[in-house]
Amino acid sequence: MLNKKSIEDVDMTGKRVLVRCDFNVPMDEALNITDDRRIRSALPTIKYILDNGGMPILMSHLGRPKGKADMKYSLEPVAKRLSQLLGIEVNFIDDDLVVGNKTKDMVVKMNKGEVILLQNTRFRKEEKDNNADFARELSELGDLFVNDAFGTAHRAHASNVGVAEYLPSAMGYLVKAEMDVMGKAMANPERPFVAILGGAKVSDKIAVIENLMDKVDTLLIGGGMAYTFIKAKGFGIGKSLLEEDKLELAKELMKKAEEKGVKLLIPTDTVVAKEFKNDTAYKTVSVENIPEDMMGLDIGDETIKLFSDEIKAGKTIIWNGPMGVFEMANFAKGTNSIAKAMSESQGTTIVGGGDSASAVEKAGFQDKMSHISTGGGASLELFEGKVLPGIDAVDDK
Ligand code: AMP
């Protein structure tokens, strides 16, 4: 069990509570927020602080402004959306220095019942360096620090790790929920424990495959990375994605799975096309018959059935990475079908953020999953068995 303080373990009456949120939301060209899930996920913590007499001062990064003020990455649109969701006006402080005099003044004058949102912490280059002076400057705004930014928990930055050096700290509800569900799955899963991995590259997933090999009963591999495994089994893969230098590793991983009694399944059929685009002719072939001039862009129906049966039989199921080029409608069936199989499973279903989370939402299955993580990178590092610095920095109970 995670032995870290949560917001219910600290008294916040009359205190200024500095909260690191993850408001790194996608926006379109006109700066409209296209998905506000991360803002909605922060509401329970903010409401709890208000209801318990604390004064929330929120901070977050947004995008990659490269250490200087760039209004394209201002958090002002987030303040507007948050105000609508909370039903009270959030005071956004448009301060390029994040903690300049303007901010300090407003924080001193802050009253109970008010909410403040600071400017994008990445307007300061010290943020990503986890600079101690910047962390101390931030900490001086509050009496207490709450980390509720799971999406950034795998990074050691000033606003999520440095600041915890200077203030008593606790996890917010979102971080606690993410850690409770995913921590339990990794430490003490109900079995069968099934993991589904996809995405473009084997090299990005080596650490996670190696760690999961000691934990899961079944490992399903799809997506672009699967073709390196298919080739390692001795089949031709045409023009499909291949990491030549990972062929030996793929062979070793398959051998290791066999030795450990882990059922490692790779696609038995695949959807192939001559070109990497949606509007092109495509067909499904067995992995034994991939034409030399074609590339695999999705898993085929037989593989969908094979993987879905394993998913439905699982008691704990974790998923990271699409099964095909799901951005193109003709090659999204595999990914959507995995989302559907998970939605029909009776087990604990965990979607590890990023592309898989978008696919689940696009297919409308979000309410049928036990947990959809708000952090693709952070959940992947948890699946790799790593300690997340943003969680580690929080005070122990
Ligand atoms: P990742 O960022 O590693 O999770 O990979 C996600 C990307 O992998 C998505 O943009 C997919 O389009 C891509 N992808 C999945 N399957 C394939 C495939 N068979 N060939 C090429 N790219 C793929």
CSV table of C-alpha atoms and ligand atoms in Angstrom, one decimal:
chain,number,residue,atom,x,y,z
A,1,MET,CA,0.0,0.0,0.0
A,2,LEU,CA,1.1,3.5,-0.8
A,3,ASN,CA,2.1,5.2,2.5
A,4,LYS,CA,1.7,8.8,1.4
A,5,LYS,CA,-0.5,11.5,3.0
A,6,SER,CA,-3.7,12.4,1.1
A,7,ILE,CA,-5.7,15.6,1.4
A,8,GLU,CA,-7.9,14.0,4.0
A,9,ASP,CA,-4.9,13.5,6.3
A,10,VAL,CA,-4.1,17.3,6.6
A,11,ASP,CA,-5.9,20.2,8.1
A,12,MET,CA,-6.5,23.0,5.6
A,13,THR,CA,-8.7,25.4,7.6
A,14,GLY,CA,-7.7,28.9,6.8
A,15,LYS,CA,-4.6,27.8,4.9
A,16,ARG,CA,-3.4,28.8,1.5
A,17,VAL,CA,-3.2,25.5,-0.4
A,18,LEU,CA,-0.8,25.4,-3.3
A,19,VAL,CA,-2.2,22.7,-5.7
A,20,ARG,CA,-0.2,21.3,-8.7
A,21,CYS,CA,-2.9,20.4,-11.2
A,22,ASP,CA,-2.5,18.9,-14.6
A,23,PHE,CA,-4.3,21.3,-16.9
A,24,ASN,CA,-2.2,20.4,-19.9
A,25,VAL,CA,-5.3,20.1,-22.1
A,26,PRO,CA,-5.4,19.9,-25.9
A,27,MET,CA,-6.5,23.1,-27.7
A,28,ASP,CA,-7.3,23.9,-31.3
A,29,GLU,CA,-5.7,26.8,-33.3
A,30,ALA,CA,-8.3,29.3,-31.9
A,31,LEU,CA,-7.3,28.2,-28.3
A,32,ASN,CA,-10.6,26.4,-27.7
A,33,ILE,CA,-10.1,23.5,-25.3
A,34,THR,CA,-11.0,20.3,-27.3
A,35,ASP,CA,-11.0,17.9,-24.3
A,36,ASP,CA,-11.5,19.1,-20.8
A,37,ARG,CA,-11.2,15.8,-19.0
A,38,ARG,CA,-8.1,16.8,-17.1
A,39,ILE,CA,-9.9,20.0,-15.8
A,40,ARG,CA,-12.9,18.0,-14.8
A,41,SER,CA,-10.7,15.4,-13.0
A,42,ALA,CA,-9.3,18.2,-10.8
A,43,LEU,CA,-12.7,19.3,-9.5
A,44,PRO,CA,-13.0,16.9,-6.5
A,45,THR,CA,-9.7,18.2,-4.9
A,46,ILE,CA,-10.5,21.9,-5.5
A,47,LYS,CA,-14.0,21.5,-4.1
A,48,TYR,CA,-12.7,19.5,-1.0
A,49,ILE,CA,-10.3,22.3,-0.3
A,50,LEU,CA,-13.0,25.0,-0.6
A,51,ASP,CA,-15.5,23.0,1.5
A,52,ASN,CA,-12.9,22.5,4.2
A,53,GLY,CA,-12.0,26.2,4.6
A,54,GLY,CA,-8.8,26.2,2.5
A,55,MET,CA,-7.8,28.7,-0.2
A,56,PRO,CA,-6.7,26.9,-3.4
A,57,ILE,CA,-3.9,28.4,-5.4
A,58,LEU,CA,-3.7,26.3,-8.6
A,59,MET,CA,-0.7,25.9,-10.8
A,60,SER,CA,0.0,23.9,-13.9
A,61,HIS,CA,2.0,23.7,-17.1
A,62,LEU,CA,0.5,23.8,-20.6
A,63,GLY,CA,2.3,22.7,-23.7
A,64,ARG,CA,5.9,23.5,-24.3
A,65,PRO,CA,6.5,27.3,-24.1
A,66,LYS,CA,10.3,26.7,-23.8
A,67,GLY,CA,10.9,28.6,-20.6
A,68,LYS,CA,9.5,32.0,-21.6
A,69,ALA,CA,6.2,33.8,-21.7
A,70,ASP,CA,4.2,32.8,-24.9
A,71,MET,CA,0.5,33.7,-24.9
A,72,LYS,CA,-0.3,30.7,-27.1
A,73,TYR,CA,0.3,28.7,-23.9
A,74,SER,CA,-1.5,31.0,-21.4
A,75,LEU,CA,-3.7,29.3,-18.9
A,76,GLU,CA,-6.4,31.9,-19.3
A,77,PRO,CA,-8.7,29.6,-21.4
A,78,VAL,CA,-8.4,27.0,-18.6
A,79,ALA,CA,-9.4,29.5,-16.0
A,80,LYS,CA,-12.6,30.3,-18.0
A,81,ARG,CA,-13.5,26.6,-18.4
A,82,LEU,CA,-12.7,25.9,-14.7
A,83,SER,CA,-14.9,28.8,-13.7
A,84,GLN,CA,-17.8,27.3,-15.6
A,85,LEU,CA,-17.3,23.9,-14.1
A,86,LEU,CA,-16.9,25.1,-10.5
A,87,GLY,CA,-19.7,27.7,-10.7
A,88,ILE,CA,-17.4,30.4,-9.2
A,89,GLU,CA,-15.1,32.9,-10.9
A,90,VAL,CA,-11.5,31.6,-10.9
A,91,ASN,CA,-9.0,34.5,-10.5
A,92,PHE,CA,-6.4,34.0,-13.2
A,93,ILE,CA,-3.2,35.9,-12.6
A,94,ASP,CA,-1.7,37.0,-15.9
A,95,ASP,CA,1.8,37.2,-14.6
A,96,ASP,CA,4.7,36.4,-17.0
A,97,LEU,CA,6.9,35.7,-14.1
A,98,VAL,CA,4.4,33.2,-12.6
A,99,VAL,CA,5.4,34.4,-9.1
A,100,GLY,CA,6.1,38.2,-9.7
A,101,ASN,CA,4.8,41.0,-7.5
A,102,LYS,CA,1.4,40.9,-9.2
A,103,THR,CA,0.9,37.3,-8.0
A,104,LYS,CA,2.3,37.9,-4.5
A,105,ASP,CA,-0.1,40.9,-4.0
A,106,MET,CA,-3.2,38.9,-5.1
A,107,VAL,CA,-2.3,35.9,-3.0
A,108,VAL,CA,-1.9,38.1,0.1
A,109,LYS,CA,-5.3,39.7,-0.5
A,110,MET,CA,-7.0,36.3,-1.2
A,111,ASN,CA,-10.1,35.6,0.8
A,112,LYS,CA,-11.8,32.3,1.8
A,113,GLY,CA,-14.0,30.9,-0.9
A,114,GLU,CA,-11.8,32.3,-3.7
A,115,VAL,CA,-9.7,30.3,-6.2
A,116,ILE,CA,-6.6,31.5,-7.9
A,117,LEU,CA,-4.9,30.1,-11.0
A,118,LEU,CA,-1.3,31.0,-11.6
A,119,GLN,CA,0.2,31.5,-15.1
A,120,ASN,CA,1.8,28.5,-16.9
A,121,THR,CA,4.7,27.3,-14.7
A,122,ARG,CA,6.7,26.6,-17.9
A,123,PHE,CA,6.9,30.3,-18.7
A,124,ARG,CA,9.9,30.0,-16.3
A,125,LYS,CA,12.8,27.9,-17.6
A,126,GLU,CA,13.6,27.1,-13.9
A,127,GLU,CA,10.5,24.9,-13.8
A,128,LYS,CA,11.9,22.0,-15.8
A,129,ASP,CA,15.3,22.3,-14.2
A,130,ASN,CA,13.6,21.7,-10.8
A,131,ASN,CA,15.4,24.9,-9.7
A,132,ALA,CA,15.4,25.2,-5.9
A,133,ASP,CA,15.0,29.0,-5.9
A,134,PHE,CA,11.9,28.9,-8.2
A,135,ALA,CA,10.5,26.1,-6.1
A,136,ARG,CA,11.0,28.1,-2.9
A,137,GLU,CA,9.4,31.2,-4.6
A,138,LEU,CA,6.3,29.1,-5.4
A,139,SER,CA,6.2,27.6,-2.0
A,140,GLU,CA,6.1,31.0,-0.3
A,141,LEU,CA,2.7,31.5,-1.8
A,142,GLY,CA,1.2,28.7,0.3
A,143,ASP,CA,1.1,27.0,3.7
A,144,LEU,CA,0.5,23.6,2.3
A,145,PHE,CA,1.2,21.7,-1.0
A,146,VAL,CA,-1.1,19.3,-2.7
A,147,ASN,CA,0.0,17.3,-5.7
A,148,ASP,CA,-2.9,16.4,-7.9
A,149,ALA,CA,-1.0,16.3,-11.3
A,150,PHE,CA,-0.7,12.6,-12.2
A,151,GLY,CA,0.1,13.4,-15.8
A,152,THR,CA,3.4,15.1,-14.7
A,153,ALA,CA,4.2,12.7,-11.8
A,154,HIS,CA,7.0,11.0,-13.8
A,155,ARG,CA,8.9,14.3,-14.1
A,156,ALA,CA,10.8,16.0,-11.4
A,157,HIS,CA,10.0,19.7,-11.9
A,158,ALA,CA,10.0,22.7,-9.5
A,159,SER,CA,6.2,22.9,-9.2
A,160,ASN,CA,5.6,19.2,-8.4
A,161,VAL,CA,8.8,17.9,-6.8
A,162,GLY,CA,10.9,20.9,-5.8
A,163,VAL,CA,8.1,22.7,-4.0
A,164,ALA,CA,7.5,19.7,-1.7
A,165,GLU,CA,10.9,20.3,-0.1
A,166,TYR,CA,9.6,23.5,1.4
A,167,LEU,CA,6.0,22.8,2.5
A,168,PRO,CA,4.0,20.0,4.2
A,169,SER,CA,2.5,18.0,1.4
A,170,ALA,CA,-0.3,15.6,0.4
A,171,MET,CA,-1.8,13.8,-2.6
A,172,GLY,CA,-5.0,15.2,-4.1
A,173,TYR,CA,-7.9,12.9,-5.0
A,174,LEU,CA,-6.9,12.4,-8.6
A,175,VAL,CA,-3.4,11.3,-7.8
A,176,LYS,CA,-4.7,9.1,-5.0
A,177,ALA,CA,-7.3,7.5,-7.3
A,178,GLU,CA,-4.7,6.9,-10.0
A,179,MET,CA,-2.2,5.3,-7.6
A,180,ASP,CA,-4.8,3.3,-5.8
A,181,VAL,CA,-6.1,1.6,-8.9
A,182,MET,CA,-2.9,1.2,-10.9
A,183,GLY,CA,-0.7,0.6,-7.8
A,184,LYS,CA,-3.0,-2.2,-6.7
A,185,ALA,CA,-3.0,-3.7,-10.2
A,186,MET,CA,0.8,-3.8,-10.3
A,187,ALA,CA,1.3,-5.0,-6.7
A,188,ASN,CA,-1.6,-7.3,-6.1
A,189,PRO,CA,-3.7,-8.0,-9.2
A,190,GLU,CA,-6.7,-10.2,-9.4
A,191,ARG,CA,-5.8,-13.0,-11.9
A,192,PRO,CA,-5.8,-13.7,-14.7
A,193,PHE,CA,-3.8,-10.4,-15.2
A,194,VAL,CA,-3.8,-9.5,-18.9
A,195,ALA,CA,-1.8,-6.7,-20.5
A,196,ILE,CA,-2.3,-5.3,-24.0
A,197,LEU,CA,0.5,-3.3,-25.5
A,198,GLY,CA,0.5,-1.5,-28.8
A,199,GLY,CA,1.9,1.6,-30.4
A,200,ALA,CA,4.6,2.3,-32.9
A,201,LYS,CA,7.8,1.1,-31.4
A,202,VAL,CA,9.2,-1.9,-29.6
A,203,SER,CA,12.0,0.3,-28.3
A,204,ASP,CA,9.6,2.5,-26.3
A,205,LYS,CA,8.0,-0.6,-24.7
A,206,ILE,CA,11.0,-2.8,-23.8
A,207,ALA,CA,11.1,-1.7,-20.1
A,208,VAL,CA,7.4,-2.2,-19.8
A,209,ILE,CA,7.4,-5.7,-21.4
A,210,GLU,CA,10.3,-6.8,-19.2
A,211,ASN,CA,8.6,-5.6,-16.0
A,212,LEU,CA,5.2,-7.0,-17.0
A,213,MET,CA,6.7,-10.4,-17.8
A,214,ASP,CA,7.2,-11.0,-14.1
A,215,LYS,CA,3.7,-10.0,-13.2
A,216,VAL,CA,1.1,-10.8,-15.9
A,217,ASP,CA,-0.4,-14.1,-17.0
A,218,THR,CA,-1.1,-12.9,-20.5
A,219,LEU,CA,0.6,-10.4,-22.7
A,220,LEU,CA,-1.1,-9.3,-26.0
A,221,ILE,CA,1.1,-7.4,-28.5
A,222,GLY,CA,-0.4,-5.4,-31.3
A,223,GLY,CA,0.3,-2.1,-33.2
A,224,GLY,CA,3.3,-1.3,-35.2
A,225,MET,CA,5.6,-3.0,-32.7
A,226,ALA,CA,4.0,-6.4,-33.4
A,227,TYR,CA,5.7,-6.7,-36.8
A,228,THR,CA,9.2,-6.9,-35.3
A,229,PHE,CA,7.9,-9.9,-33.3
A,230,ILE,CA,6.2,-11.4,-36.4
A,231,LYS,CA,9.4,-11.1,-38.3
A,232,ALA,CA,11.3,-12.6,-35.3
A,233,LYS,CA,9.0,-15.6,-35.6
A,234,GLY,CA,10.3,-16.1,-39.1
A,235,PHE,CA,7.6,-14.5,-41.2
A,236,GLY,CA,8.0,-11.9,-44.0
A,237,ILE,CA,6.4,-8.6,-43.0
A,238,GLY,CA,6.7,-6.7,-46.4
A,239,LYS,CA,6.9,-2.9,-45.8
A,240,SER,CA,5.5,-3.0,-42.2
A,241,LEU,CA,7.3,-1.2,-39.4
A,242,LEU,CA,10.4,-3.0,-38.4
A,243,GLU,CA,13.1,-2.3,-35.8
A,244,GLU,CA,15.8,-4.5,-37.2
A,245,ASP,CA,18.0,-4.0,-34.2
A,246,LYS,CA,15.3,-5.3,-31.9
A,247,LEU,CA,14.8,-8.6,-33.7
A,248,GLU,CA,17.1,-10.5,-31.3
A,249,LEU,CA,15.4,-8.9,-28.3
A,250,ALA,CA,12.0,-9.9,-29.6
A,251,LYS,CA,13.1,-13.5,-29.9
A,252,GLU,CA,14.5,-13.4,-26.3
A,253,LEU,CA,11.3,-11.9,-25.0
A,254,MET,CA,9.2,-14.6,-26.6
A,255,LYS,CA,11.6,-17.3,-25.2
A,256,LYS,CA,11.5,-15.7,-21.8
A,257,ALA,CA,7.7,-15.6,-21.8
A,258,GLU,CA,7.7,-19.3,-22.6
A,259,GLU,CA,10.1,-20.1,-19.7
A,260,LYS,CA,8.0,-18.1,-17.3
A,261,GLY,CA,4.7,-19.6,-18.4
A,262,VAL,CA,3.4,-16.2,-19.6
A,263,LYS,CA,1.0,-16.5,-22.6
A,264,LEU,CA,2.5,-14.0,-25.0
A,265,LEU,CA,0.3,-13.6,-28.1
A,266,ILE,CA,1.1,-11.7,-31.2
A,267,PRO,CA,-1.3,-11.1,-34.2
A,268,THR,CA,-2.1,-14.1,-36.4
A,269,ASP,CA,-3.7,-11.9,-39.1
A,270,THR,CA,-3.3,-8.3,-40.2
A,271,VAL,CA,-4.9,-5.6,-42.4
A,272,VAL,CA,-2.4,-4.6,-45.1
A,273,ALA,CA,-2.3,-1.8,-47.7
A,274,LYS,CA,0.2,-0.6,-50.2
A,275,GLU,CA,0.3,3.0,-49.0
A,276,PHE,CA,0.3,4.7,-45.6
A,277,LYS,CA,-3.0,6.5,-46.0
A,278,ASN,CA,-6.7,6.0,-45.3
A,279,ASP,CA,-8.0,6.1,-48.9
A,280,THR,CA,-6.2,3.2,-50.4
A,281,ALA,CA,-7.1,-0.4,-51.1
A,282,TYR,CA,-6.7,-2.8,-48.2
A,283,LYS,CA,-7.3,-6.4,-47.3
A,284,THR,CA,-6.8,-8.9,-44.4
A,285,VAL,CA,-4.1,-11.6,-44.7
A,286,SER,CA,-2.6,-14.2,-42.4
A,287,VAL,CA,0.8,-13.1,-40.9
A,288,GLU,CA,2.2,-16.0,-42.9
A,289,ASN,CA,1.2,-14.3,-46.2
A,290,ILE,CA,2.1,-10.6,-45.9
A,291,PRO,CA,2.8,-9.5,-49.5
A,292,GLU,CA,6.3,-8.0,-50.0
A,293,ASP,CA,4.9,-4.7,-51.3
A,294,MET,CA,2.4,-4.1,-48.6
A,295,MET,CA,2.4,-2.9,-44.9
A,296,GLY,CA,0.4,-4.0,-41.9
A,297,LEU,CA,-1.7,-1.2,-40.5
A,298,ASP,CA,-4.1,-3.0,-38.2
A,299,ILE,CA,-4.8,-6.3,-36.5
A,300,GLY,CA,-7.2,-8.6,-38.4
A,301,ASP,CA,-10.5,-10.1,-37.4
A,302,GLU,CA,-9.0,-13.4,-36.2
A,303,THR,CA,-6.6,-11.5,-33.9
A,304,ILE,CA,-9.4,-9.3,-32.7
A,305,LYS,CA,-11.3,-12.4,-31.6
A,306,LEU,CA,-8.1,-14.0,-30.1
A,307,PHE,CA,-7.3,-10.9,-28.0
A,308,SER,CA,-10.9,-10.2,-27.1
A,309,ASP,CA,-11.4,-13.7,-25.7
A,310,GLU,CA,-8.3,-13.2,-23.5
A,311,ILE,CA,-9.5,-9.7,-22.4
A,312,LYS,CA,-13.0,-11.1,-21.4
A,313,ALA,CA,-11.4,-13.9,-19.4
A,314,GLY,CA,-9.2,-11.5,-17.5
A,315,LYS,CA,-9.8,-10.2,-14.0
A,316,THR,CA,-7.3,-7.3,-14.2
A,317,ILE,CA,-6.7,-5.8,-17.7
A,318,ILE,CA,-4.3,-3.0,-18.5
A,319,TRP,CA,-4.0,-1.4,-21.9
A,320,ASN,CA,-1.4,0.9,-23.4
A,321,GLY,CA,-1.1,1.7,-27.1
A,322,PRO,CA,-3.3,1.4,-30.2
A,323,MET,CA,-3.5,-1.8,-32.2
A,324,GLY,CA,-3.2,-0.1,-35.5
A,325,VAL,CA,-3.1,3.3,-37.2
A,326,PHE,CA,-6.3,4.2,-35.5
A,327,GLU,CA,-6.2,7.9,-36.7
A,328,MET,CA,-7.2,6.5,-40.1
A,329,ALA,CA,-10.8,5.2,-40.0
A,330,ASN,CA,-10.1,2.2,-42.2
A,331,PHE,CA,-7.4,1.0,-39.7
A,332,ALA,CA,-9.1,1.8,-36.4
A,333,LYS,CA,-11.2,-1.4,-36.1
A,334,GLY,CA,-8.6,-3.3,-34.1
A,335,THR,CA,-8.2,-0.5,-31.6
A,336,ASN,CA,-11.9,0.1,-31.3
A,337,SER,CA,-12.6,-3.6,-30.9
A,338,ILE,CA,-10.1,-3.9,-28.0
A,339,ALA,CA,-11.9,-0.9,-26.4
A,340,LYS,CA,-15.2,-2.8,-26.9
A,341,ALA,CA,-13.8,-6.1,-25.4
A,342,MET,CA,-12.5,-4.2,-22.4
A,343,SER,CA,-15.9,-2.5,-22.0
A,344,GLU,CA,-17.6,-5.9,-21.9
A,345,SER,CA,-15.1,-7.4,-19.4
A,346,GLN,CA,-16.2,-8.1,-15.9
A,347,GLY,CA,-12.7,-7.5,-14.6
A,348,THR,CA,-10.9,-4.3,-13.5
A,349,THR,CA,-10.2,-2.5,-16.7
A,350,ILE,CA,-7.4,0.1,-16.8
A,351,VAL,CA,-6.6,2.3,-19.8
A,352,GLY,CA,-3.2,3.8,-19.5
A,353,GLY,CA,-3.9,7.3,-20.9
A,354,GLY,CA,-2.6,8.8,-24.2
A,355,ASP,CA,-3.8,7.3,-27.5
A,356,SER,CA,-5.7,4.4,-25.9
A,357,ALA,CA,-7.7,6.8,-23.7
A,358,SER,CA,-8.6,8.9,-26.8
A,359,ALA,CA,-9.7,5.8,-28.7
A,360,VAL,CA,-11.9,4.7,-25.8
A,361,GLU,CA,-13.5,8.1,-25.5
A,362,LYS,CA,-14.0,8.4,-29.3
A,363,ALA,CA,-15.7,5.0,-29.3
A,364,GLY,CA,-17.9,6.1,-26.4
A,365,PHE,CA,-16.8,3.4,-23.9
A,366,GLN,CA,-15.4,5.7,-21.2
A,367,ASP,CA,-18.1,5.0,-18.7
A,368,LYS,CA,-17.6,1.3,-19.0
A,369,MET,CA,-13.9,1.2,-17.9
A,370,SER,CA,-12.9,0.9,-14.3
A,371,HIS,CA,-10.2,3.5,-14.8
A,372,ILE,CA,-8.9,5.7,-17.6
A,373,SER,CA,-5.6,7.3,-16.5
A,374,THR,CA,-5.0,11.0,-17.1
A,375,GLY,CA,-1.3,10.3,-17.6
A,376,GLY,CA,0.0,8.3,-20.6
A,377,GLY,CA,3.7,8.8,-19.8
A,378,ALA,CA,3.2,8.4,-16.0
A,379,SER,CA,1.1,5.3,-16.2
A,380,LEU,CA,3.6,3.7,-18.6
A,381,GLU,CA,6.4,4.4,-16.1
A,382,LEU,CA,4.2,2.8,-13.4
A,383,PHE,CA,3.8,-0.3,-15.6
A,384,GLU,CA,7.6,-0.3,-16.0
A,385,GLY,CA,7.8,-0.6,-12.3
A,386,LYS,CA,9.4,2.8,-11.8
A,387,VAL,CA,9.0,5.1,-8.8
A,388,LEU,CA,7.3,8.3,-9.9
A,389,PRO,CA,9.2,11.3,-8.5
A,390,GLY,CA,6.1,13.4,-8.1
A,391,ILE,CA,4.6,10.8,-5.8
A,392,ASP,CA,7.8,10.0,-4.0
A,393,ALA,CA,8.2,13.7,-3.0
A,394,VAL,CA,4.9,13.7,-1.1
A,395,ASP,CA,5.1,13.4,2.7
A,396,ASP,CA,4.8,9.9,4.2
A,397,LYS,CA,1.8,9.2,6.5
B,1,AMP,P1,2.9,5.2,-29.5
B,1,AMP,O1,3.1,6.7,-29.6
B,1,AMP,O2,4.2,4.5,-29.5
B,1,AMP,O3,1.9,4.8,-28.5
B,1,AMP,O4,2.3,4.9,-30.9
B,1,AMP,C1,1.1,5.4,-31.4
B,1,AMP,C2,1.2,5.4,-32.9
B,1,AMP,O5,1.5,4.2,-33.4
B,1,AMP,C3,-0.1,5.9,-33.5
B,1,AMP,O6,0.0,7.2,-34.0
B,1,AMP,C4,-0.4,4.8,-34.5
B,1,AMP,O7,-0.9,5.4,-35.7
B,1,AMP,C5,0.9,4.1,-34.7
B,1,AMP,N1,0.7,2.8,-35.2
B,1,AMP,C6,0.0,1.8,-34.7
B,1,AMP,N2,0.1,0.7,-35.4
B,1,AMP,C7,0.8,1.0,-36.5
B,1,AMP,C8,1.2,0.3,-37.7
B,1,AMP,N3,0.9,-1.0,-37.9
B,1,AMP,N4,2.1,0.9,-38.5
B,1,AMP,C9,2.4,2.2,-38.3
B,1,AMP,N5,2.1,2.9,-37.3
B,1,AMP,C10,1.3,2.3,-36.4
